[in-house]
XYZ file of C-alpha atoms in Angstrom:
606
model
C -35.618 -0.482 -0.519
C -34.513 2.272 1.680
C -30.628 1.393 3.308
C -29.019 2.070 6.192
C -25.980 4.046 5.543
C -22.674 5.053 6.865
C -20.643 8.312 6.071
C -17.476 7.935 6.316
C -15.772 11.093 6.307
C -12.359 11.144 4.370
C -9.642 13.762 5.738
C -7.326 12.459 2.810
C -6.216 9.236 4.929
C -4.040 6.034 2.973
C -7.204 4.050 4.132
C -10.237 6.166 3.654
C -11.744 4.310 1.013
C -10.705 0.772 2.602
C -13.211 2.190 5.648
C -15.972 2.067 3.275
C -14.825 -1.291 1.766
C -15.639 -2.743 5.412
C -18.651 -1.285 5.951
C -20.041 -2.311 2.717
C -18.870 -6.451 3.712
C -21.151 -6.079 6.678
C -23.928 -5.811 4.340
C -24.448 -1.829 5.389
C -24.075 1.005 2.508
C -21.246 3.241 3.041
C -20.411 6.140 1.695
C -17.567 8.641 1.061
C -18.173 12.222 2.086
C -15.855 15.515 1.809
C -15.288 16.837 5.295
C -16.787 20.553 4.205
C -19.895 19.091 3.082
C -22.896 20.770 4.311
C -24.534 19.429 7.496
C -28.053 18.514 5.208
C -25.789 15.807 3.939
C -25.308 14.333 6.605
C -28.557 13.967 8.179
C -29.436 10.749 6.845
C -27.129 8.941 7.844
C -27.308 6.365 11.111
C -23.553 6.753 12.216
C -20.781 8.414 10.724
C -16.857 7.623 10.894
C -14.081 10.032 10.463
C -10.865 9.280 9.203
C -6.937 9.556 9.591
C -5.270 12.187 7.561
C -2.177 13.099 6.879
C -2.786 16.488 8.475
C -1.673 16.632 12.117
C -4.588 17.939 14.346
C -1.757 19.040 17.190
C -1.089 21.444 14.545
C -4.529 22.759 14.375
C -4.521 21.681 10.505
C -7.463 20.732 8.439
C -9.649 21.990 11.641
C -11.896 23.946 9.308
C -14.425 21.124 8.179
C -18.209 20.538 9.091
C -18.061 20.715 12.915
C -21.890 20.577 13.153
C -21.994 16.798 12.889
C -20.966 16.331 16.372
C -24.393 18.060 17.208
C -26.365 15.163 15.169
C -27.683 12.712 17.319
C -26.213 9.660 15.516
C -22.864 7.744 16.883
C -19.620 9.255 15.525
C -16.291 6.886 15.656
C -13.124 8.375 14.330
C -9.879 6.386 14.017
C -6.375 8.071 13.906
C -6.940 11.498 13.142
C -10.599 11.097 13.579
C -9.692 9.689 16.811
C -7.689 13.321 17.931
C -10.184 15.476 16.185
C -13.384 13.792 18.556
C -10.903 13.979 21.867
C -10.197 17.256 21.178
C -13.430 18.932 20.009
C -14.829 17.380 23.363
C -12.294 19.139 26.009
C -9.820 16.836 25.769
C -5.969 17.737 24.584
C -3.497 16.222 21.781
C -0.010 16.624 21.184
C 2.892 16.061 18.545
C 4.853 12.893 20.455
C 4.138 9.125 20.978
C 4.583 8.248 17.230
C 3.642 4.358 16.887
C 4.630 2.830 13.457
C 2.897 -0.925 12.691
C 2.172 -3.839 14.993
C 0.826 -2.543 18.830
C -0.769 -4.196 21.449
C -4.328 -2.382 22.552
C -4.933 -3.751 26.431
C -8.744 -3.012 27.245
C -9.869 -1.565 30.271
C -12.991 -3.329 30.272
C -15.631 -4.853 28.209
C -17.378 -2.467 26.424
C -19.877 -3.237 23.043
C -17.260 -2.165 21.012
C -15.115 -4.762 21.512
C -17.685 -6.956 22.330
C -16.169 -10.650 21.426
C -12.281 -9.730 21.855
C -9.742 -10.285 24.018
C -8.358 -8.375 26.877
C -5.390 -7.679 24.505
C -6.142 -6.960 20.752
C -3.318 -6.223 18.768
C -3.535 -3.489 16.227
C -2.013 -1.757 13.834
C -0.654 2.122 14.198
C 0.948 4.904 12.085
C 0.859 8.525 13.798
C 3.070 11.165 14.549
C -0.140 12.815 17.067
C -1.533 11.219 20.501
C -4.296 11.741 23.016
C -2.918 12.734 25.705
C -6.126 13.901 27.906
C -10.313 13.406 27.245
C -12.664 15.636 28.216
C -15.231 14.948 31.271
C -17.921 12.785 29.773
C -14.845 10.311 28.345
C -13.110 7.806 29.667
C -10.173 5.479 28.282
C -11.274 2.438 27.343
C -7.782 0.937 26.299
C -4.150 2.096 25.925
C -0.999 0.682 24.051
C 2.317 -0.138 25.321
C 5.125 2.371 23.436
C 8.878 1.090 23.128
C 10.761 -1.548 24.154
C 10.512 -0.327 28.014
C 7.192 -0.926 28.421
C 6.031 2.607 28.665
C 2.191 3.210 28.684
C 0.891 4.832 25.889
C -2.568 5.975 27.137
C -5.467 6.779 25.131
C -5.568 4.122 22.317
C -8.971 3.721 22.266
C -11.660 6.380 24.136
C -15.491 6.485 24.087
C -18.625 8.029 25.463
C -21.369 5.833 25.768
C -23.662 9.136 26.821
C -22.710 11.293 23.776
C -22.240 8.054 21.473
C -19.100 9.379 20.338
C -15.922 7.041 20.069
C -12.094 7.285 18.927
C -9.225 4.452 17.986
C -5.797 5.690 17.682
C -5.099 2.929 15.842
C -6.569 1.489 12.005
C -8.991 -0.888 12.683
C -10.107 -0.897 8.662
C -6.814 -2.593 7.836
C -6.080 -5.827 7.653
C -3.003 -6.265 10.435
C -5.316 -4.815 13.188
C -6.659 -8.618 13.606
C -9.888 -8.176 14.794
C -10.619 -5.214 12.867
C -13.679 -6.212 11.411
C -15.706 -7.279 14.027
C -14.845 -3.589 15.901
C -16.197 -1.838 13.093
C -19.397 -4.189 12.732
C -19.568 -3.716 16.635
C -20.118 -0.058 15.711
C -21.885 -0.194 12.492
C -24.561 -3.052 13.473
C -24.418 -2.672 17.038
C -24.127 0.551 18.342
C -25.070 2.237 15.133
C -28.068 -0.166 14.902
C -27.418 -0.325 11.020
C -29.267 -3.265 9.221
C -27.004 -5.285 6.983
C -29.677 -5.290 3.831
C -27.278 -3.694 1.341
C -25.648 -6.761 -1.010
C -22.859 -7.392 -3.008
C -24.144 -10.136 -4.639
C -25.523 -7.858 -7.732
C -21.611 -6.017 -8.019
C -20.863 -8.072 -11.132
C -24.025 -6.963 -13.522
C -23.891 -3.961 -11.750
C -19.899 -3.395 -13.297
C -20.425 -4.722 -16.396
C -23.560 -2.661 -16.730
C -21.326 0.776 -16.308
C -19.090 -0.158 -17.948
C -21.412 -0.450 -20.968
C -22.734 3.045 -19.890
C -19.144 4.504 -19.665
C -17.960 3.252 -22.861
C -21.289 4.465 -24.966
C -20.184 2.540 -27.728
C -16.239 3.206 -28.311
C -13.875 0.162 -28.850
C -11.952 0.042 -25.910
C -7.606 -0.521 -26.236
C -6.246 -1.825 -22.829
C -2.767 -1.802 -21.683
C -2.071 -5.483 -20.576
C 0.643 -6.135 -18.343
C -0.395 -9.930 -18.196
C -0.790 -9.054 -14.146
C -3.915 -9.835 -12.618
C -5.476 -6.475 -12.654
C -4.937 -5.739 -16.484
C -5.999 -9.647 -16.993
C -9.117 -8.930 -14.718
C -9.897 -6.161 -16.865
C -9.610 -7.736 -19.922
C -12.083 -10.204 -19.247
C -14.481 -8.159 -17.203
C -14.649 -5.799 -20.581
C -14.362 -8.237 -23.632
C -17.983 -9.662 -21.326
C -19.537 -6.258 -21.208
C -18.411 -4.843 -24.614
C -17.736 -7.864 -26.979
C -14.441 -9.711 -27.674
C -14.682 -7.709 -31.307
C -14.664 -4.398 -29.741
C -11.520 -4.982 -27.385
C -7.740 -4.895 -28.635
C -4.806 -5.546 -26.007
C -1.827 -3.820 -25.972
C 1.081 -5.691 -24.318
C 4.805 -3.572 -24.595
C 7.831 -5.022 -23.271
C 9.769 -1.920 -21.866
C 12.764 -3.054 -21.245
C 11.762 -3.238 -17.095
C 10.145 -6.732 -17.042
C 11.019 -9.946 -15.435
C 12.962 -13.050 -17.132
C 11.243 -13.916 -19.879
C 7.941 -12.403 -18.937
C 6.594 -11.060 -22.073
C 6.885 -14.511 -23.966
C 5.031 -16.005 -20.372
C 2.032 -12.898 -20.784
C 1.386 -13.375 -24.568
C 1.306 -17.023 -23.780
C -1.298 -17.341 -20.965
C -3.399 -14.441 -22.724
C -3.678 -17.045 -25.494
C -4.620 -19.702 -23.610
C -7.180 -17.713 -21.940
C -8.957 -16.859 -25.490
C -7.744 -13.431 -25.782
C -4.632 -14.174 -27.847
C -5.983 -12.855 -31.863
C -7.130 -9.496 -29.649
C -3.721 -8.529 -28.692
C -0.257 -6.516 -29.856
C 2.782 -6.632 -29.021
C 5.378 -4.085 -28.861
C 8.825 -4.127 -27.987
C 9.796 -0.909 -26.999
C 12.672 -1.249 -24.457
C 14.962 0.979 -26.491
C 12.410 3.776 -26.203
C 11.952 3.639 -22.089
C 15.532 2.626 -21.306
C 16.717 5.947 -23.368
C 14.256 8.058 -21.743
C 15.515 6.568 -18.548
C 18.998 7.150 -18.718
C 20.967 9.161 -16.181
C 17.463 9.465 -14.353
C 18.015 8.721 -10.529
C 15.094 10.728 -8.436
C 12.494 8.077 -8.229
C 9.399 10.209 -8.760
C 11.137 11.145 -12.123
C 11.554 7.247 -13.127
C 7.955 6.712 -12.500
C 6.514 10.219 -14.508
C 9.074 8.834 -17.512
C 7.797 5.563 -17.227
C 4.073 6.669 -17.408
C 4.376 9.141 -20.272
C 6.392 7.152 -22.380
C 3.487 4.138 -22.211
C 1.173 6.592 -23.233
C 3.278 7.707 -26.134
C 3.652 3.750 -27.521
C 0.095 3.372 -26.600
C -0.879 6.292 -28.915
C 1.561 5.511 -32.088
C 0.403 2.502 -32.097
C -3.469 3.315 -31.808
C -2.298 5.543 -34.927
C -0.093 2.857 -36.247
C -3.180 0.099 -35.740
C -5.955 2.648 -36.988
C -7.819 2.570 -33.612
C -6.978 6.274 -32.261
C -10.464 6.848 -31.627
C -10.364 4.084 -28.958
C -10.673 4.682 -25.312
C -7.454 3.708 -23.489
C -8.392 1.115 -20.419
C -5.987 0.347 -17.652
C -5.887 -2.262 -15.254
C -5.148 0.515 -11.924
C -6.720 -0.379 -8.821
C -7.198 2.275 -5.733
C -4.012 1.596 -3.775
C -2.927 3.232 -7.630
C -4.836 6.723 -7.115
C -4.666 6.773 -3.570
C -0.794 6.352 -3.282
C -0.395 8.979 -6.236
C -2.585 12.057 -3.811
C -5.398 10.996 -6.064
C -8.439 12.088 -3.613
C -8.520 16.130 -2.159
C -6.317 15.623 0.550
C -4.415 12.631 0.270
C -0.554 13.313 0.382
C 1.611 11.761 -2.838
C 3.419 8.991 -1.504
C 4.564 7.753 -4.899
C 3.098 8.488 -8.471
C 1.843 5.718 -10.280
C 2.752 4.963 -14.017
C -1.099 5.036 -14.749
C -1.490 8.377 -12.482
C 0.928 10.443 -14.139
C -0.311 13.879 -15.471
C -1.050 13.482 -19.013
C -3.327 10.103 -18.484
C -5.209 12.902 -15.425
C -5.949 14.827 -18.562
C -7.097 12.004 -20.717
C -9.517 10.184 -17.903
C -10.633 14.046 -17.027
C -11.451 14.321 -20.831
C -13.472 11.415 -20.881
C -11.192 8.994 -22.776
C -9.798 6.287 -20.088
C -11.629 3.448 -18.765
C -10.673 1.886 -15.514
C -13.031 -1.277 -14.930
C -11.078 -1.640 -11.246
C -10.147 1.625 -10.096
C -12.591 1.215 -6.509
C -11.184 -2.080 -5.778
C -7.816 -3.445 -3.756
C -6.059 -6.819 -4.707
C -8.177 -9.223 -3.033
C -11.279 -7.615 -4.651
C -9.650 -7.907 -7.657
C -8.830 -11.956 -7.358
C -12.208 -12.678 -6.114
C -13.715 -10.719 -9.177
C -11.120 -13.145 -11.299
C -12.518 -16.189 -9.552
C -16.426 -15.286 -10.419
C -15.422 -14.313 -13.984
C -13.430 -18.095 -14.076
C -9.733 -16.992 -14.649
C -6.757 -19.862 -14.064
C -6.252 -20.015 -10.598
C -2.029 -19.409 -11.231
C -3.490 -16.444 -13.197
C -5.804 -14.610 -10.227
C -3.045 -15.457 -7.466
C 0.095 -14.821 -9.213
C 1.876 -12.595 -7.355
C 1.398 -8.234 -8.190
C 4.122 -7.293 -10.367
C 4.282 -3.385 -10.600
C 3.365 -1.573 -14.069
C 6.554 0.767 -13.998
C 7.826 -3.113 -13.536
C 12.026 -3.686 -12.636
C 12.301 0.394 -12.795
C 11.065 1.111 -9.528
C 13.300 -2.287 -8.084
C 16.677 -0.707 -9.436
C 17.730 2.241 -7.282
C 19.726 4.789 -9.039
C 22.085 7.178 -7.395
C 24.348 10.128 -7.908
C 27.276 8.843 -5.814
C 26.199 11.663 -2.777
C 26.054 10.194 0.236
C 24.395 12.376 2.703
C 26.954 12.343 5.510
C 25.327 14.720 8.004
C 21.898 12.686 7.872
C 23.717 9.658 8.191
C 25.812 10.716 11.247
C 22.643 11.868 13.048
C 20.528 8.787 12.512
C 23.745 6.310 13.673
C 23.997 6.745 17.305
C 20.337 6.257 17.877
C 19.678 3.385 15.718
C 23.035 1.706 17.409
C 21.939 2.165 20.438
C 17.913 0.259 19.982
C 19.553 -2.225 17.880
C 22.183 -3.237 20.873
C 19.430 -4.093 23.041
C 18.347 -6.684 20.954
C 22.252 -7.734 20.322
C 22.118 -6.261 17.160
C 24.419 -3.993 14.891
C 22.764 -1.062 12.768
C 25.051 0.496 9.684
C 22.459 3.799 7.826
C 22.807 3.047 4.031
C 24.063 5.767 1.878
C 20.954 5.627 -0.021
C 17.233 6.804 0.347
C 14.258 4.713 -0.460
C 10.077 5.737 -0.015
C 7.769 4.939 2.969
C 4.687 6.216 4.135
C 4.324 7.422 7.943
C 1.205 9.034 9.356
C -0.264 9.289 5.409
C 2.439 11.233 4.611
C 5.522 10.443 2.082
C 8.654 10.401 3.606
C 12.185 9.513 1.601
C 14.482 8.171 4.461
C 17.467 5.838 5.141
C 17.277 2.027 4.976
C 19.368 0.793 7.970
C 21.181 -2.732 7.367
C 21.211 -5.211 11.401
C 23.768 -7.515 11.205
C 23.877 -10.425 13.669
C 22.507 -13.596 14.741
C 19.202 -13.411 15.683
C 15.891 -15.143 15.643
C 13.484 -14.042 12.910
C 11.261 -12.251 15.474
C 13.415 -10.452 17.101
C 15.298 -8.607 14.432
C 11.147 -7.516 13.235
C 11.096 -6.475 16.883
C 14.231 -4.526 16.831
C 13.123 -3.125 13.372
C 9.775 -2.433 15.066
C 11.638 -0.253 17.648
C 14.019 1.832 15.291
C 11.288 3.113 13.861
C 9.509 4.475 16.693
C 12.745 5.783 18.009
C 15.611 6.686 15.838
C 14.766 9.884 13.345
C 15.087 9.273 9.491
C 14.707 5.615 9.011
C 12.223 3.803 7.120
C 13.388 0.861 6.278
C 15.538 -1.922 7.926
C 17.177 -5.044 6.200
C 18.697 -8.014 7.489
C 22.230 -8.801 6.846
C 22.405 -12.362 5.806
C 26.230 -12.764 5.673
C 27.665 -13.666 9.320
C 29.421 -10.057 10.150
C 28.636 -6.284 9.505
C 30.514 -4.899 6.930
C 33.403 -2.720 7.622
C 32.861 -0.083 4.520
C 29.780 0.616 2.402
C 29.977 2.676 -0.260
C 27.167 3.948 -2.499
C 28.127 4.384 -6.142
C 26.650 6.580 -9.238
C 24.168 4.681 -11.404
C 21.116 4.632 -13.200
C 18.728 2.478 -15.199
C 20.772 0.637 -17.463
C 20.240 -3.030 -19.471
C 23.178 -4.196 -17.850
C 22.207 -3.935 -14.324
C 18.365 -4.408 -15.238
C 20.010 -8.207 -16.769
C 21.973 -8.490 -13.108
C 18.423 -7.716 -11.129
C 16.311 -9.823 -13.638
C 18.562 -13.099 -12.502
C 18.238 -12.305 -9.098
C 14.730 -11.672 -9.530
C 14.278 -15.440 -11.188
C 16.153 -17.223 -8.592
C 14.546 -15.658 -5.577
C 11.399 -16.509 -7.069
C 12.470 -20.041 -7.906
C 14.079 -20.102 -4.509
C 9.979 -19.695 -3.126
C 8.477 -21.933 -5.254
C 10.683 -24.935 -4.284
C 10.050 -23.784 -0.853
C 6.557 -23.992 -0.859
C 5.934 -20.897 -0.116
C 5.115 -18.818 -3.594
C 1.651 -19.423 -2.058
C 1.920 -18.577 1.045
C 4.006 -14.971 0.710
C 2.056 -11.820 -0.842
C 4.690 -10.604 -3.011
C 8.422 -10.539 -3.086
C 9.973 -7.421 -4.557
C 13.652 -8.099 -5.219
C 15.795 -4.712 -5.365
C 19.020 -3.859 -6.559
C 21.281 -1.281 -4.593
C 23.978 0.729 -6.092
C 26.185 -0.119 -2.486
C 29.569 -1.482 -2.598
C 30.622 -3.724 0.816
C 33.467 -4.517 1.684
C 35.602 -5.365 -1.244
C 32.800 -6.718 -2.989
C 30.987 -5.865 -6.232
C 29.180 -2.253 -6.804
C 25.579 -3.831 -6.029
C 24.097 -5.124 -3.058
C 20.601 -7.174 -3.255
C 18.017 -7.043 -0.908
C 14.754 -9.211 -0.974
C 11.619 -7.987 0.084
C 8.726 -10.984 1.128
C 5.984 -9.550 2.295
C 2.454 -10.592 3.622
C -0.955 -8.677 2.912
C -4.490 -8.536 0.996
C -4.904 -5.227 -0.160
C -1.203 -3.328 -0.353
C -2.478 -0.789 2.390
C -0.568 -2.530 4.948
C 2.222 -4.969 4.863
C 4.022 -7.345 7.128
C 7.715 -8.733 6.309
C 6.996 -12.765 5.603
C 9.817 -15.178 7.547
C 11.617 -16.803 4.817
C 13.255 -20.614 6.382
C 16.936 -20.372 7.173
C 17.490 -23.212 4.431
C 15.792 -20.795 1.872
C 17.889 -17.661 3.238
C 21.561 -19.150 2.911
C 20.533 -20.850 -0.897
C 19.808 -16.636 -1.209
C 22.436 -15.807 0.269
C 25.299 -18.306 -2.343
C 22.904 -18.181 -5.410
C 22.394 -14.647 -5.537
C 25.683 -13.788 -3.793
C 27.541 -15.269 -6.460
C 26.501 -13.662 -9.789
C 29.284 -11.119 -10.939
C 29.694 -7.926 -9.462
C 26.953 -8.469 -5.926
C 28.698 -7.385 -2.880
C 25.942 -8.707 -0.603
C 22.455 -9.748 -0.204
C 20.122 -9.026 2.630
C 16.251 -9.399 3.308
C 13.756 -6.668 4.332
C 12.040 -6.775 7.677
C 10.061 -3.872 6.962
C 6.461 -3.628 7.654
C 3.998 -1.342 5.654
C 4.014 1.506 7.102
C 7.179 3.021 7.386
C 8.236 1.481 4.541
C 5.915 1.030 1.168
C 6.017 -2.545 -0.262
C 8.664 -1.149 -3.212
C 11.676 0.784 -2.354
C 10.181 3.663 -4.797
C-alpha cells in the first residue's frame, strides 16, 4: 500500500528526529531528509516540516539548502528555525533578540485549523536566541507570546498563510512541555496536509527483531549491561531475535555506580532469566585511575567511554568471544546530544558516542537494538516484550553513571564572568523577593541547540515553589551566562562561597553515593519515586560559609523522552528531611534543589 508521507527536514535541531516520532503516532509515515537534498526528493511528499537548528538564520547561516521546496505546491510548516527561515524567505524580517528559554504562553489571534480544538491561550515551550520580527504581505500573525516578567509582547509566535499553505511556530510543538503539541501537528499533518493515517506501528516489534537478525548475519552478539532499562530492553529484545545461546552480558562495576547497584543489576538480571548469560567485572581501579586529576567534563565522559571499551575488549579476549559484535543499550537523545546527525551541535558526548566506538559501529561491529527510540519508546517496548514493571520504570541512570554527578574543579574561579552576571541576576531575582549568589563553578545546558557551559546561580529566600521556577524562568531570559538556578534550602544566603580543587576520587564518589541513597529513599517514602522522571543528585566542590568543601544539590525532574525537562516540586516535609539527612554527613556545607528546566540546563550538570 502506497503511504502518505511527511518530510521533515532536519537543520541539525535537539528535536529533529522527535518531529518524525509524532508524525509517525498519527498513523502518517515520516521521514528524515538532509536540507541539500535535491528537489526530486521531495516531490512525493504531501507536506513537509522544517526544523530548528542550532544555526541562527539572523546570521544568514545554513541559508544554502534546497530553496525550491517553497515552489512545491504542498503545505510547508517550520518550527523555530524553520519558523524564521519561511518568514524570511517570504519578505518578512528576523533578528538576533527576544531569546525565550522553556515554558511561554502562545495567545491566539483567532481560530484558525491549526489550532483547531485549543484554547485561546496554549502554552508552549521555547528555546531561541532569533525572532520574527516582521511577515511578508500574504502573512499574518496568528499568535504572539508574552516576553519577561513586564508583560512585554513578543509578536510573531506563530504566523501562517492560508493562500500559500505555508506556516511557522516559534516555539517546539514536537516536544512534550508544549501541551497541546500533538494535536497542532496532527492539525497540520491530517488536516491541512490531508495526510491519511494508514501507516502502523503495530508491526514495529517483528519488524526490529527481524533487523536485527539481518544486522547481526549470524555473529554472537556481547552487550554492555548497565542493568538500566535501555541495556535491559536490549537484552531481551536480542536474546528473542538471536537466541539466549548466542548472547553474553557484560556488566562492569566502574567505580561510578550507585549504593550497592551492581549486586541489585546481577540480581534482577537473574531473576529475569538472563543470569548464566552474564559477566561481571569489577574494574573501578581501572576508570577511577584513568580519571584522576581529570576536571573538564567532556574529558570525564571520552575517559569514561574508552576505558569501557578497553574492559569490554580484554575480556572478549579474556572470555574467547572477540569475534563478537559489541551491542549497547544507547537510545537517540545518546547520538543526538553527542552532534551525532550533520548538523547537530555537541552538547555533551556520550560514553557510548565517544570516537573509537564511531569507528567500531562505522566498521560494522556494534549493534544498537534502540538507537531510533527515546525513553518512553523504550518502556513501552519493555512492556510488550513483558519486563518487571520496577524494571521498565525504574528511573534512567546515566552509563558514564556518578562521573558525570561529581563536578571536578581546578580551584579557578572566574571572577570577571562572575562579576558581570551578578548585578543582573540580583536585580530579576529581587522582584520576586529573591537573592541570587553566581557559583564559582560551570555546569552544561543546551540553549537554541547549541552547548553552552555557564554559571549555576544559587536564590535564597522564602518563597513558594512556583515562584522561585518563575524567577528562574526570568534569569534566564535576562541575565547573560546562566544556565542553571538552584534553590537554597537553608533559611539565609550564604555570606562566602568558595569553590575548591577536586576531582574524581573514591572518597567523594562514597560521600555522593550516600547522598544519592537517601534522596532516593527520601522519594520513595514520599510517594513520589513514581511520580518524578529522574532525580540526578550532584556533588559540588563549593565551600559555604564555614561549612564542609562540598555542597549538594538535587535535581527532580519531570519528562518522557529527555528532550525537554521540567524541575518536579518536591513537598516541604521531603525538602527539610533533605535538607538534615544530607546536610549532616561529614564534610557538606549545604544542600540545595534545582529548579532548572530543560533547556537551559540539560537534565545532568555534565
Amino acid at each position: 500500500m502506497e503511504h502518505d508521507a511527511i518530510a521533515v527536514i532536519d537543520f541539525g535541531g535537539q528535536y529533529a528526529h522527535l518531529i518524525a516520532t509524532k508524525v509517525r503516532a498519527l498513523g502518517v509515515l515520516a521521514e528524515i531528509r538532509q536540507p541539500e537534498d535535491p528537489i526530486e526528493a521531495f516531490r512525493r511528499y504531501r507536506g513537509i516540516i522544517v526544523s530548528g537548528s542550532p544555526s541562527l538564520s539572523s546570521h544568514g547561516e545554513d541559508s544554502a539548502y534546497t530553496k525550491a521546496i517553497y515552489d512545491l505546491p504542498v503545505p510547508i510548516a517550520g518550527f523555530c528555525f524553520g519558523h524564521q527561515e519561511i518568514a524570511k524567505h517570504y519578505g518578512g524580517e528576523v533578528v538576533h533578540g527576544g531569546r525565550e528559554w522553556g515554558p511561554a504562553e502562545l495567545h491566539l489571534n483567532r481560530e484558525h485549523p491549526l489550532f483547531r480544538g485549543l484554547g485561546p491561550v496554549e502554552r508552549v515551550w521555547m528555546s531561541h536566541f532569533d525572532s520574527v520580527t516582521a511577515v511578508g504581505p500574504d502573512f499574518e500573525e496568528l499568535g504572539w507570546s508574552l516576553l519577561g516578567q513586564d508583560g512585554r509582547r513578543h509578536g510573531y509566535a506563530a504566523i501562517g498563510s492560508d493562500k500559500l499553505k505555508r506556516y511557522g511556530f516559534q516555539f517546539h510543538p514536537e516536544v512534550d512541555d508544549t501541551v497541546h503539541g500533538d494535536e497542532m501537528i496532527a492539525n497540520f499533518v491530517l488536516g491541512i496536509c490531508g495526510c491519511r493515517p494508514t501507516w502502523t506501528t503495530e508491526n514495529f516489534l517483528q519488524e526490529k527483531l527481524d533487523q536485527l537478525r539481518a544486522q547481526a548475519a549470524g555473529r554472537p552478539v556481547f552487550l554492555l549491561a548497565s542493568g538500566g532499562v535501555d541495556s535491559t530492553v536490549a537484552a531481551v529484545l536480542l536474546a528473542r531475535a538471536l537466541g539466549a545461546e548466542n548472547l553474553r552480558l557484560l556488566h562492569v562495576d566502574n567505580g561510578l555506580m550507585r549504593k550497592d547497584e551492581s549486586r541489585k543489576v546481577l540480581d534482577s538480571l537473574g531473576r529475569m532469566g538472563l543470569g548464566g548469560r552474564i559477566h561481571f567485572v569489577d574494574a573501578s581501579g581501572e576508570f577511577l585511575g584513568a580519571l584522576a586529576g581529570v576536571v573538564d567534563p567532556e574529558r570525564k565522559r571520552r575517559i569514561i567511554g574508552e576505558t569501557f571499551v578497553t574492559v569490554f575488549e580484554r575480556e572478549a579476549r579474556r572470555l574467547g568471544i572477540a569475534d563478537h559484535l559489541l551491542g549497547q543499550g544507547t537510545i537517540y537523545p545518546d547520538t543526538i546530544e553527542t552532534g551525532g546527525t550533520k548538523r547537530a551541535d555537541v552538547i555533551k558526548t556520550h560514553h557510548n558516542r565517544v570516537p573509537v566506538i564511531e569507528e567500531m559501529i562505522a566498521a560494522g561491529r556494534v549493534v544498537e537494538p534502540l538507537a531510533d527510540l527515546y525513553k518512553v519508546e523504550v518502556r513501552r517496548l519493555g512492556e510488550q516484550l513483558g519486563l518487571p514493571k520496577e524494571m521498565v520504570w525504574r528511573h534512567p541512570f546515566p552509563g558514564p553513571g556518578l562521573g558525570i554527578r561529581l563536578l571536578c574543579s581546578d580551584g579557578k574561579p572566574d571572577a570577571a564572568e562572575l562579576e558581570r552576571i551578578g548585578p543582573a541576576a540580583a536585580a530579576i531575582a529581587g522582584q520576586y523577593g529573591l537573592q541570587a549568589t553566581p557559583l564559582p563553578i560551570r555546569s552544561v545546558g543546551v540553549k537554541a541547540d547549541l552547548r553552552c557551559y555557564e554559571h549555576p546561580l544559587l536564590l535564597s529566600g522564602d518563597a513558594p515553589w512556583d515562584r522561585v521556577v518563575e524567577a528562574a524562568g526570568q534569569i534566564f531570559r535576562e541575565a547573560p551566562g546562566v544556565n542553571r538556578c538552584v534553590w537554597n534550602l537553608a533559611p539565609t544566603p550564604p555570606a562566602r562561597v568558595e569553590v575548591r580543587a577536586a576531582s574524581v576520587t573514591r572518597a567523594r564518589l562514597d560521600l555522593l553515593r550516600e547522598a544519592d541513597a537517601l534522596a532516593m529513599d527520601g522519594l520513595r517514602r514520599h510517594g513520589l519515586y513514581d511520580v518524578i522522571w529522574q532525580c540526578p543528585t550532584v556533588l559540588v566542590p563549593l565551600a559555604f560559609d564555614s561549612g564542609g568543601d562540598e555542597w549538594v544539590v538535587v535535581r527532580p525532574v519531570l519528562s518522557e523522552r529527555a528532550m525537554t525537562a521540567m524541575p518536579g516540586e518536591l513537598p516541604a516535609a521531603l525538602l527539610e528531611e533533605l535538607r538534615w539527612s544530607v546536610g549532616a554527613l561529614p564534610g557538606v556545607s549545604g544542600v540545595a534543589v534545582d529548579v532548572t528546566s530543560k533547556p537551559p540546563g540539560t537534565i545532568e550538570w555534565e
